[in-house]
Amino acid sequence: MIEHEHLRHLEAFARYGTLSKAAEELHISQPTLTRSMQKLEDEIGVPLFLRTKNHLEFNANGELAADYARRILEQTDSMVERVRALDRAGRTISIGSCAPMPMLTAVRNATHLYPEMTISSECRDCEPLIEGLRSELYQIIILPYRPEDKDLYIQKTETETLFFAVPSGHRFAGSNGIYMKEMDGENMLLYSDIGFWHSLPREKMPHSRFLVQTDRFAFEELMSSSILPCFVSDIALADNWNSADRVLVPILDPEAKVTYHMVCLKKTLSKVRKLFLSVI
Amino acid sequence: MIEHEHLRHLEAFARYGTLSKAAEELHISQPTLTRSMQKLEDEIGVPLFLRTKNHLEFNANGELAADYARRILEQTDSMVERVRALDRAGRTISIGSCAPMPMLTAVRNATHLYPEMTISSECRDCEPLIEGLRSELYQIIILPYRPEDKDLYIQKTETETLFFAVPSGHRFAGSNGIYMKEMDGENMLLYSDIGFWHSLPREKMPHSRFLVQTDRFAFEELMSSSILPCFVSDIALADNWNSADRVLVPILDPEAKVTYHMVCLKKTLSKVRKLFLSVI
DNA sequence: ACAAATTACGTGATGCGTAATCATA
DNA sequence: TATGATTACGCATCACGTAATTTGT
């Protein structure tokens, strides 16, 4: 029987050129390697080495055997890796989302519906999300539009609408709707963790400067204590909203309102069906 | 460390469905298999089976692992097989020939020039010879013509000419050359082991019956004691010829004289160069 | 003299089979 | 009751490392 460990030894010899060096690298004794190589030759039944009293090198047989050993070891490592990955995948639901708000909703639902599962979630742009879904890095992704593909199972979920939150003394405080370009040039507070929304303000308001806050507490503190306008969404409002003496002004640009779609591969649907049913 | 033997056990379980059956087939005890499977799970770090108290079956991880095991075992078996084949090839010169006479010459030379090598030889038709050369089943082949290919190294060797050997009383005994068709219809003795020559008489003399002798002794005995004409070649004559009261009549058909060519792949030439040099 | 491979030798780990146990069909 | 999986246990094997040997640089 060919021993797997002997193949490791063979491969190490191929890499390091001498048994001594290989033994050192493998943290085993030199005689052990000598014996491993002898066992291999014995097992296969042909010489693998050219021997002189204190030198050892491959003959043609050995070269071929080392090639095979390399491939077999790769396969074995790949087996361990892939089986572990499969196991992990079986115990995990991975959710990728274009924005944090619908992701939170999905994670909340998933946690309740699959209490024994690990729920992993992250925000990414739409393209990597779709690629990730196809490569099964994600089982579920949430997009701000309906993708067209017959391999995908798609379910409309919530909508999110963006507003300006301006101090009560602001020039638009009394308005019942403005376009973003009307606000262009005015500096604004901006929270960083807003997913795909990050591009919209920069596109529509190229002359504004955005004071990006990565910390939620800092952002809310500044919202109370400064007169800089900022964005808020209706979903975020539902969560918690300390009015902070600010007025909401609807944004009239159509891009300010999106409908989220929860998407999975049709072949994966069975695994996450409960989650899709829960949002109907 | 993943043990190769454990993969064999896994594969056996996949094939036979229960540990008991697999243990029986592998001629080992049931507990050994239990332990092997436990070791594998331990090694990979994930469960591979669905266990009920007296039943064991794969889960998804196990199915995947078994797939890999199958491939790894195939590769390992293939390694042993191919390394052994390479070793054998390194100790063997395989000669394929279209006819026995030039083959004997080549085997004689090879035996002298490579006394430590095994010389294997066989007669085949030209097409399988060329295929066999390309697949390295043969290192050297001998053809009755010059093949055209730049991957081949070619050396003219001997020529062989065919004669009729007729009893001295035969109607052509005095002739100094006839065409085969002139002999058509007359029954003849024919020795079976004549390589590619076998088709020529049947083609040119479709009305003759050939009394094929597979045994050399029987053939020679009949040549002495019967009045049936037969074929002989100049090379065969050189070996031994008991005239046996027979007259040689040259055959005028051009196909009755061939020039043999010894052929090898250019990339194999170094291994057999001495043999090619010896015939110049 | 040093480095590399191999052989000798004693010891500890380990992996086997037998036997016992448990559970299910 | 029979079959299949697992655990317990004792024993023999075997594979390791240390030490000694040989040989070539």
XYZ file of C-alpha atoms (C1' of nucleotides) in Angstrom:
610
model
C 0.000 0.000 0.000
C 1.373 3.379 -1.043
C 1.483 5.557 2.071
C 0.326 9.085 1.673
C 3.058 10.295 3.984
C 5.705 8.735 1.776
C 4.429 10.816 -1.106
C 4.863 13.912 1.045
C 8.404 12.818 1.695
C 9.032 12.181 -1.975
C 7.697 15.599 -2.849
C 9.887 17.195 -0.180
C 12.950 15.461 -1.567
C 12.031 16.701 -5.040
C 11.826 20.218 -3.656
C 14.920 20.269 -1.480
C 17.274 18.004 -3.409
C 18.783 16.091 -0.474
C 17.264 13.931 2.216
C 19.051 15.959 4.891
C 17.549 19.233 3.794
C 14.129 17.692 3.360
C 14.319 16.047 6.790
C 15.194 19.366 8.334
C 12.293 21.117 6.608
C 9.840 18.388 7.549
C 11.126 18.275 11.142
C 11.840 14.576 11.001
C 15.035 12.548 11.092
C 17.121 11.689 8.059
C 16.813 7.903 8.510
C 13.045 8.222 8.412
C 13.300 9.709 4.940
C 15.736 7.050 3.785
C 13.247 4.436 4.893
C 10.297 6.201 3.284
C 12.067 6.255 -0.058
C 13.032 2.615 0.276
C 9.446 1.723 1.087
C 8.211 3.542 -1.975
C 10.674 1.759 -4.219
C 9.720 -1.487 -2.596
C 6.033 -0.780 -3.005
C 6.223 0.222 -6.653
C 8.808 -2.440 -7.292
C 11.259 -0.356 -9.310
C 14.225 1.859 -8.418
C 13.419 5.557 -8.237
C 16.933 6.827 -7.512
C 20.482 6.813 -8.701
C 22.499 5.996 -5.627
C 26.134 6.682 -4.930
C 27.358 6.131 -1.425
C 26.572 9.580 -0.115
C 24.422 11.043 -2.854
C 20.877 10.417 -3.944
C 19.096 11.681 -7.027
C 16.067 10.790 -9.072
C 16.268 8.535 -12.075
C 13.572 8.803 -14.772
C 11.209 6.676 -12.699
C 11.677 8.953 -9.713
C 10.982 12.067 -11.743
C 7.736 10.605 -12.971
C 6.768 9.399 -9.512
C 7.472 12.851 -8.059
C 5.245 14.427 -10.706
C 2.448 12.112 -9.716
C 3.086 12.650 -6.028
C 2.723 16.384 -6.513
C -0.592 15.951 -8.270
C -1.914 13.446 -5.743
C -0.994 15.673 -2.839
C -2.652 18.640 -4.513
C -5.803 16.593 -4.947
C -5.735 15.453 -1.369
C -5.247 18.952 -0.029
C -8.002 20.110 -2.314
C -10.247 17.358 -0.973
C -9.802 18.494 2.606
C -10.273 22.111 1.635
C -13.381 21.550 -0.447
C -15.073 19.188 1.994
C -14.494 21.674 4.790
C -15.881 24.446 2.606
C -18.932 22.359 1.777
C -19.541 21.680 5.438
C -19.206 25.342 6.288
C -21.547 26.262 3.439
C -24.082 23.766 4.772
C -24.125 25.502 8.120
C -24.037 29.055 6.837
C -26.367 31.391 5.019
C -24.390 34.107 3.299
C -26.241 37.285 2.480
C -24.789 39.974 0.276
C -26.539 43.286 0.016
C -26.206 46.513 -1.890
C -27.231 48.524 1.155
C -27.250 48.107 4.918
C -30.939 48.654 5.630
C -32.467 45.764 3.680
C -29.535 43.636 4.834
C -30.470 44.198 8.462
C -34.028 43.137 7.716
C -32.834 39.975 5.982
C -30.370 39.108 8.737
C -33.087 39.589 11.368
C -35.424 37.252 9.494
C -32.739 34.669 8.789
C -31.626 34.600 12.406
C -35.185 33.837 13.523
C -35.945 31.312 10.798
C -32.628 29.427 10.926
C -31.459 29.689 14.519
C -28.972 26.814 14.102
C -27.308 28.439 11.089
C -24.512 30.918 10.949
C -25.710 34.032 9.157
C -22.959 35.931 7.421
C -23.666 39.210 5.705
C -21.829 41.969 3.926
C -22.411 45.026 1.746
C -20.935 45.151 -1.742
C -21.585 46.841 -5.065
C -24.055 45.173 -7.395
C -21.594 43.564 -9.809
C -19.561 41.661 -7.200
C -22.844 40.622 -5.589
C -24.061 38.970 -8.769
C -20.721 37.292 -9.367
C -20.676 36.136 -5.773
C -24.148 34.667 -6.120
C -23.129 32.728 -9.217
C -19.997 31.354 -7.548
C -22.150 30.499 -4.511
C -20.173 32.759 -2.274
C -23.609 34.114 -1.347
C -26.835 32.175 -1.175
C -28.862 35.370 -1.156
C -28.191 38.845 -2.479
C -30.240 42.002 -2.239
C -30.242 44.362 -5.205
C -31.907 47.755 -5.751
C -33.386 46.558 -9.071
C -34.808 43.438 -10.660
C -32.090 41.469 -12.485
C -33.192 39.664 -15.624
C -32.098 36.043 -15.644
C -34.020 32.799 -15.757
C -31.588 31.031 -13.403
C -32.498 33.436 -10.633
C -35.371 33.357 -8.194
C -36.413 36.916 -7.359
C -38.682 38.401 -4.735
C -39.552 42.065 -4.277
C -39.045 43.160 -0.667
C -39.126 46.624 0.827
C -38.685 50.072 -0.706
C -36.390 52.749 0.600
C -36.828 56.453 -0.031
C -34.251 59.098 0.588
C -34.938 62.486 2.164
C -32.941 65.522 2.979
C -32.900 66.276 6.697
C -32.325 70.006 7.005
C -32.323 72.309 10.056
C -35.631 74.084 10.558
C -34.064 77.375 9.562
C -32.799 76.052 6.220
C -33.933 77.717 3.007
C -35.655 74.491 1.860
C -37.141 73.694 5.255
C -40.620 74.617 4.079
C -40.367 72.950 0.663
C -42.444 69.864 -0.035
C -39.928 68.400 -2.472
C -36.683 69.395 -4.222
C -34.280 67.914 -6.767
C -30.806 67.065 -5.647
C -29.224 69.472 -8.117
C -30.974 72.313 -6.278
C -28.869 71.420 -3.276
C -25.671 71.111 -5.353
C -22.808 73.136 -3.915
C -23.985 72.979 -0.355
C -21.793 70.980 1.988
C -23.404 68.005 3.674
C -22.960 65.465 6.400
C -22.740 61.939 4.986
C -22.697 58.637 6.813
C -20.254 56.243 5.176
C -22.033 52.911 5.568
C -24.790 53.425 3.002
C -24.012 50.733 0.423
C -24.793 51.482 -3.190
C -26.195 54.911 -2.227
C -22.682 56.257 -2.028
C -22.505 57.178 -5.690
C -25.814 59.062 -5.993
C -24.937 62.246 -4.067
C -21.543 62.568 -5.737
C -23.154 62.183 -9.146
C -26.012 64.594 -8.681
C -24.218 67.104 -6.484
C -20.722 67.356 -7.922
C -20.072 70.778 -6.368
C -20.918 69.763 -2.823
C -18.379 68.638 -0.287
C -19.418 65.630 1.798
C -18.208 65.370 5.353
C -18.081 61.616 5.567
C -18.552 60.099 9.018
C -17.567 56.491 9.506
C -18.813 56.403 13.067
C -22.578 56.273 13.638
C -22.413 58.065 16.973
C -20.314 60.897 15.565
C -22.732 61.243 12.661
C -25.774 61.559 14.914
C -24.006 63.895 17.266
C -23.112 66.187 14.364
C -26.661 65.975 13.070
C -27.885 67.391 16.386
C -25.232 69.966 16.861
C -24.578 71.288 13.352
C -26.661 73.009 10.754
C -25.321 70.938 7.886
C -28.026 69.153 5.900
C -27.803 65.383 5.519
C -29.578 62.358 4.036
C -31.935 60.031 5.863
C -34.091 57.220 4.551
C -37.585 56.205 5.577
C -36.366 52.801 6.772
C -33.736 54.356 8.964
C -36.428 56.671 10.317
C -38.637 53.763 11.307
C -35.796 52.356 13.366
C -35.128 55.381 15.518
C -35.398 59.038 14.867
C -34.704 61.776 17.314
C -36.129 64.658 15.324
C -33.304 66.875 16.496
C -34.984 69.955 15.250
C -34.726 68.893 11.661
C -37.216 68.905 8.844
C -37.522 66.170 6.226
C -37.641 67.349 2.639
C -38.620 64.755 -0.001
C -36.159 64.258 -2.862
C -37.867 64.389 -6.240
C -35.179 62.570 -8.275
C -36.554 59.152 -9.216
C -33.253 57.497 -8.142
C -34.020 58.502 -4.572
C -36.596 55.763 -4.323
C -35.634 52.142 -4.850
C -37.363 48.796 -4.522
C -35.113 46.074 -3.157
C -35.151 42.576 -4.581
C -34.015 39.499 -2.726
C -32.371 37.082 -5.181
C -31.104 33.512 -5.026
C -30.134 30.863 -7.561
C -33.134 28.715 -8.401
C -31.151 25.592 -7.539
C -30.403 26.986 -4.077
C -33.978 28.020 -3.371
C -34.854 24.950 -1.320
C -32.209 25.826 1.230
C -33.592 29.329 1.878
C -37.243 29.029 0.900
C -38.518 29.908 4.378
C -36.733 33.230 4.147
C -38.406 34.095 0.850
C -41.819 33.049 2.157
C -41.378 35.232 5.213
C -41.282 38.461 3.198
C -44.434 37.949 1.165
C -2.295 13.342 7.867
C -4.832 11.771 5.534
C -3.963 8.080 5.287
C -4.119 6.549 1.881
C -5.571 3.363 3.325
C -8.444 5.301 4.849
C -9.338 6.557 1.402
C -9.460 2.954 0.215
C -11.803 2.196 3.058
C -13.955 5.204 2.266
C -14.141 4.154 -1.345
C -15.088 0.622 -0.333
C -17.860 1.904 1.895
C -19.123 4.027 -0.991
C -19.172 0.930 -3.152
C -20.700 -1.553 -0.724
C -23.012 0.647 1.317
C -22.321 -0.805 4.749
C -19.185 -1.155 6.794
C -19.887 -4.864 7.295
C -20.021 -5.600 3.591
C -16.989 -3.452 2.919
C -15.041 -5.113 5.740
C -15.877 -8.509 4.326
C -14.772 -7.497 0.833
C -11.560 -5.938 2.100
C -10.831 -8.909 4.368
C -10.526 -6.769 7.454
C -12.597 -6.444 10.603
C -15.591 -4.183 10.966
C -14.143 -2.157 13.865
C -11.144 -1.299 11.724
C -13.436 0.359 9.223
C -15.327 2.201 11.934
C -12.042 3.567 13.163
C -10.857 4.506 9.674
C -13.990 6.529 9.068
C -13.663 8.216 12.439
C -10.066 9.080 11.692
C -11.021 10.623 8.380
C -13.707 12.748 9.971
C -11.270 13.716 12.654
C -8.598 14.561 10.126
C -10.812 16.681 7.891
C -12.585 18.091 10.897
C -16.155 17.710 9.653
C -18.749 14.934 9.847
C -18.955 12.774 6.729
C -21.843 10.553 7.799
C -25.384 10.543 9.043
C -25.346 8.172 11.986
C -28.191 6.277 13.536
C -27.378 3.600 16.063
C -26.937 0.773 13.630
C -26.869 2.534 10.286
C -24.295 4.655 8.553
C -24.674 6.700 5.422
C -22.927 9.576 3.721
C -23.992 13.147 4.202
C -23.159 15.712 1.504
C -19.616 16.047 2.856
C -19.122 12.308 2.654
C -20.373 12.137 -0.911
C -17.884 14.791 -1.942
C -15.066 13.156 -0.005
C -15.834 9.801 -1.637
C -15.686 11.433 -5.076
C -12.275 12.809 -4.280
C -11.139 9.524 -2.779
C -12.029 7.743 -5.992
C -10.024 10.190 -8.062
C -7.050 10.140 -5.729
C -6.964 6.356 -5.706
C -7.177 6.268 -9.479
C -4.245 8.641 -9.684
C -2.245 6.598 -7.231
C -2.903 3.365 -9.061
C -2.034 5.101 -12.276
C 1.208 6.341 -10.737
C 2.295 2.843 -9.818
C 1.271 1.525 -13.201
C 2.999 4.240 -15.214
C 6.200 4.240 -13.204
C 6.443 0.488 -13.577
C 5.807 0.833 -17.314
C 8.484 3.497 -17.594
C 10.951 1.302 -15.787
C 10.160 -1.635 -18.022
C 10.463 0.559 -21.110
C 13.865 1.700 -19.897
C 15.097 -1.875 -19.762
C 13.498 -3.055 -22.987
C 13.954 -2.491 -26.677
C 10.792 -3.346 -28.539
C 11.125 -4.154 -32.182
C 8.190 -4.496 -34.498
C 8.697 -5.849 -37.991
C 6.680 -6.435 -41.112
C 8.532 -9.694 -41.781
C 10.477 -12.277 -39.800
C 13.779 -12.176 -41.652
C 14.830 -8.586 -41.080
C 13.454 -8.912 -37.545
C 15.859 -11.749 -36.822
C 18.752 -9.642 -38.067
C 17.699 -6.731 -35.878
C 17.185 -8.912 -32.801
C 20.618 -10.489 -33.336
C 22.249 -7.065 -33.510
C 20.309 -5.668 -30.575
C 21.166 -8.640 -28.396
C 24.864 -8.114 -29.053
C 24.813 -4.338 -28.708
C 22.579 -4.157 -25.618
C 23.284 -7.324 -23.674
C 21.702 -5.920 -20.467
C 18.445 -5.049 -22.226
C 15.398 -7.161 -22.815
C 14.755 -7.379 -26.538
C 11.133 -7.913 -27.402
C 10.060 -8.426 -30.990
C 6.984 -9.217 -32.978
C 5.649 -9.299 -36.551
C 2.694 -7.107 -37.477
C 1.189 -5.443 -40.539
C 2.549 -2.050 -41.500
C -0.285 0.108 -40.152
C -0.240 -1.231 -36.602
C 3.537 -0.973 -36.657
C 3.428 2.741 -37.417
C 0.768 3.344 -34.791
C 2.755 1.308 -32.316
C 5.845 3.364 -33.024
C 3.988 6.608 -32.421
C 2.521 5.355 -29.157
C 6.005 4.147 -28.189
C 4.877 0.577 -27.960
C 7.865 -0.030 -30.243
C 11.137 1.849 -30.246
C 12.051 0.413 -33.627
C 9.986 -0.858 -36.510
C 11.016 -2.416 -39.788
C 8.994 -1.599 -42.900
C 9.288 -2.798 -46.514
C 9.217 0.794 -47.790
C 10.435 4.265 -46.781
C 7.761 6.119 -44.798
C 7.609 9.880 -45.326
C 7.585 11.789 -42.063
C 9.944 14.330 -40.576
C 9.467 12.973 -37.028
C 10.978 9.664 -38.091
C 14.567 8.610 -38.329
C 14.987 6.116 -41.150
C 17.796 3.809 -42.203
C 17.843 1.503 -45.190
C 18.882 -2.041 -44.189
C 18.824 -5.227 -46.176
C 16.857 -6.259 -49.260
C 14.897 -9.457 -49.605
C 14.062 -11.115 -52.907
C 11.533 -13.843 -53.397
C 12.045 -16.913 -55.577
C 9.998 -19.881 -56.544
C 11.566 -23.147 -55.449
C 10.310 -25.783 -57.864
C 11.235 -29.490 -58.224
C 13.813 -30.090 -60.924
C 11.188 -31.741 -63.107
C 8.839 -28.752 -62.974
C 7.816 -27.048 -66.229
C 9.524 -23.777 -65.119
C 12.617 -25.469 -63.720
C 14.713 -24.254 -66.602
C 13.295 -20.750 -66.749
C 15.463 -17.833 -65.706
C 12.502 -15.775 -64.501
C 8.701 -15.845 -64.492
C 5.852 -13.659 -63.360
C 3.667 -14.866 -60.533
C 0.559 -14.852 -62.681
C 2.188 -17.522 -64.878
C 2.074 -19.775 -61.833
C -1.520 -18.836 -61.017
C -3.743 -21.856 -60.507
C -0.971 -24.157 -59.380
C -1.177 -25.273 -55.773
C 1.705 -24.342 -53.537
C 3.272 -24.959 -50.202
C 3.269 -21.820 -48.046
C 4.962 -21.233 -44.706
C 2.706 -19.174 -42.450
C 5.227 -17.013 -40.614
C 6.174 -14.660 -43.454
C 4.910 -11.327 -42.197
C 3.658 -8.813 -44.738
C 4.459 -11.243 -47.579
C 1.273 -13.138 -46.828
C -0.890 -10.957 -49.072
C 1.272 -11.005 -52.197
C 0.691 -14.626 -53.357
C -3.044 -14.445 -52.725
C -3.272 -11.225 -54.733
C -1.223 -12.284 -57.720
C -2.292 -15.914 -57.800
C -5.984 -15.871 -56.902
C -6.639 -19.280 -58.497
C -3.951 -21.130 -56.578
C -4.570 -22.997 -53.372
C -1.956 -22.490 -50.661
C -1.185 -25.334 -48.311
C -0.264 -23.277 -45.299
C 2.184 -24.841 -42.854
C 2.489 -23.301 -39.432
C 5.265 -25.613 -38.384
C 8.728 -25.005 -39.846
C 9.764 -28.629 -39.651
C 6.597 -29.799 -41.408
C 7.159 -27.217 -44.115
C 10.724 -28.315 -44.786
C 9.764 -31.948 -44.672
C 7.064 -31.356 -47.276
C 9.471 -29.362 -49.411
C 11.758 -32.409 -49.575
C 9.106 -35.006 -50.056
C 6.544 -33.330 -52.307
C 6.636 -31.839 -55.759
C 4.626 -28.758 -54.810
C 6.385 -25.507 -55.643
C 6.940 -23.019 -52.859
C 8.479 -19.613 -52.080
C 11.911 -18.980 -50.640
C 13.784 -15.730 -50.106
C 17.459 -14.979 -50.590
C 17.842 -14.144 -46.902
C 16.331 -17.413 -45.827
C 18.669 -19.155 -48.234
C 21.702 -17.577 -46.665
C 20.673 -19.046 -43.322
C 20.394 -22.653 -44.360
C 19.399 -24.295 -47.542
C 19.316 -28.004 -48.185
C 18.820 -27.855 -51.919
C 16.488 -30.835 -51.746
C 16.519 -31.351 -55.419
C 14.840 -28.017 -56.099
C 15.584 -25.253 -58.542
C 15.261 -21.549 -57.785
C 13.324 -19.531 -60.319
C 13.519 -15.745 -60.010
C 10.198 -13.912 -59.748
C 9.983 -10.996 -62.165
C 7.189 -9.059 -60.416
C 8.716 -5.911 -58.900
C 6.866 -6.555 -55.595
C 8.993 -9.661 -55.128
C 11.967 -7.536 -54.191
C 11.772 -5.187 -51.217
C 14.205 -2.973 -49.367
C 13.666 -2.931 -45.634
C 13.884 0.265 -43.609
C 14.587 0.444 -39.917
C 12.617 3.325 -38.378
C 12.493 5.033 -35.006
C 11.129 8.291 -33.661
C 13.774 10.999 -33.844
C 13.316 11.716 -30.144
C 14.014 8.065 -29.309
C 17.099 7.820 -31.506
C 19.594 8.372 -28.686
C 18.386 5.227 -26.959
C 18.975 2.999 -29.988
C 21.652 4.848 -31.962
C 24.183 2.034 -31.709
C 21.754 -0.259 -33.453
C 21.335 2.133 -36.374
C 25.085 2.666 -36.640
C 25.659 -1.086 -36.731
C 23.810 -1.534 -40.019
C 25.597 1.135 -42.029
C 36.874 17.208 8.632
C 32.414 17.538 7.215
C 28.279 16.269 5.076
C 25.186 12.930 3.290
C 23.196 8.372 3.077
C 22.469 4.106 5.139
C 22.273 0.419 8.819
C 21.630 -1.166 13.706
C 18.990 -1.109 17.662
C 15.801 -0.251 21.403
C 11.506 1.754 22.662
C 7.009 3.675 22.487
C 3.016 4.429 19.793
C -0.496 2.662 17.220
C -3.524 -0.051 14.855
C -5.213 -4.544 14.505
C -8.580 -8.365 15.832
C -11.511 -10.454 19.409
C -15.011 -9.791 22.438
C -18.591 -7.187 24.412
C -22.378 -3.699 24.008
C -26.155 -1.361 22.012
C -29.811 -0.543 18.967
C -32.818 -1.403 15.135
C -35.527 -3.910 11.659
C -33.391 -12.804 16.559
C -30.184 -11.227 13.348
C -27.588 -7.472 11.543
C -24.818 -3.506 11.801
C -22.189 0.076 14.297
C -19.463 1.241 18.073
C -16.499 0.727 22.319
C -13.148 -1.899 25.313
C -9.048 -4.263 25.676
C -4.767 -6.704 25.031
C -1.151 -7.650 22.050
C 2.027 -7.545 18.271
C 3.898 -4.848 14.913
C 6.137 -1.194 13.141
C 7.978 3.224 12.576
C 10.381 6.579 14.932
C 14.772 8.682 16.792
C 19.551 8.011 18.466
C 23.746 6.245 17.550
C 27.076 4.078 14.710
C 29.026 3.265 9.995
C 30.496 4.267 5.477
C 31.971 7.099 1.866
C 32.817 10.949 -0.944
C 34.004 16.099 -1.140
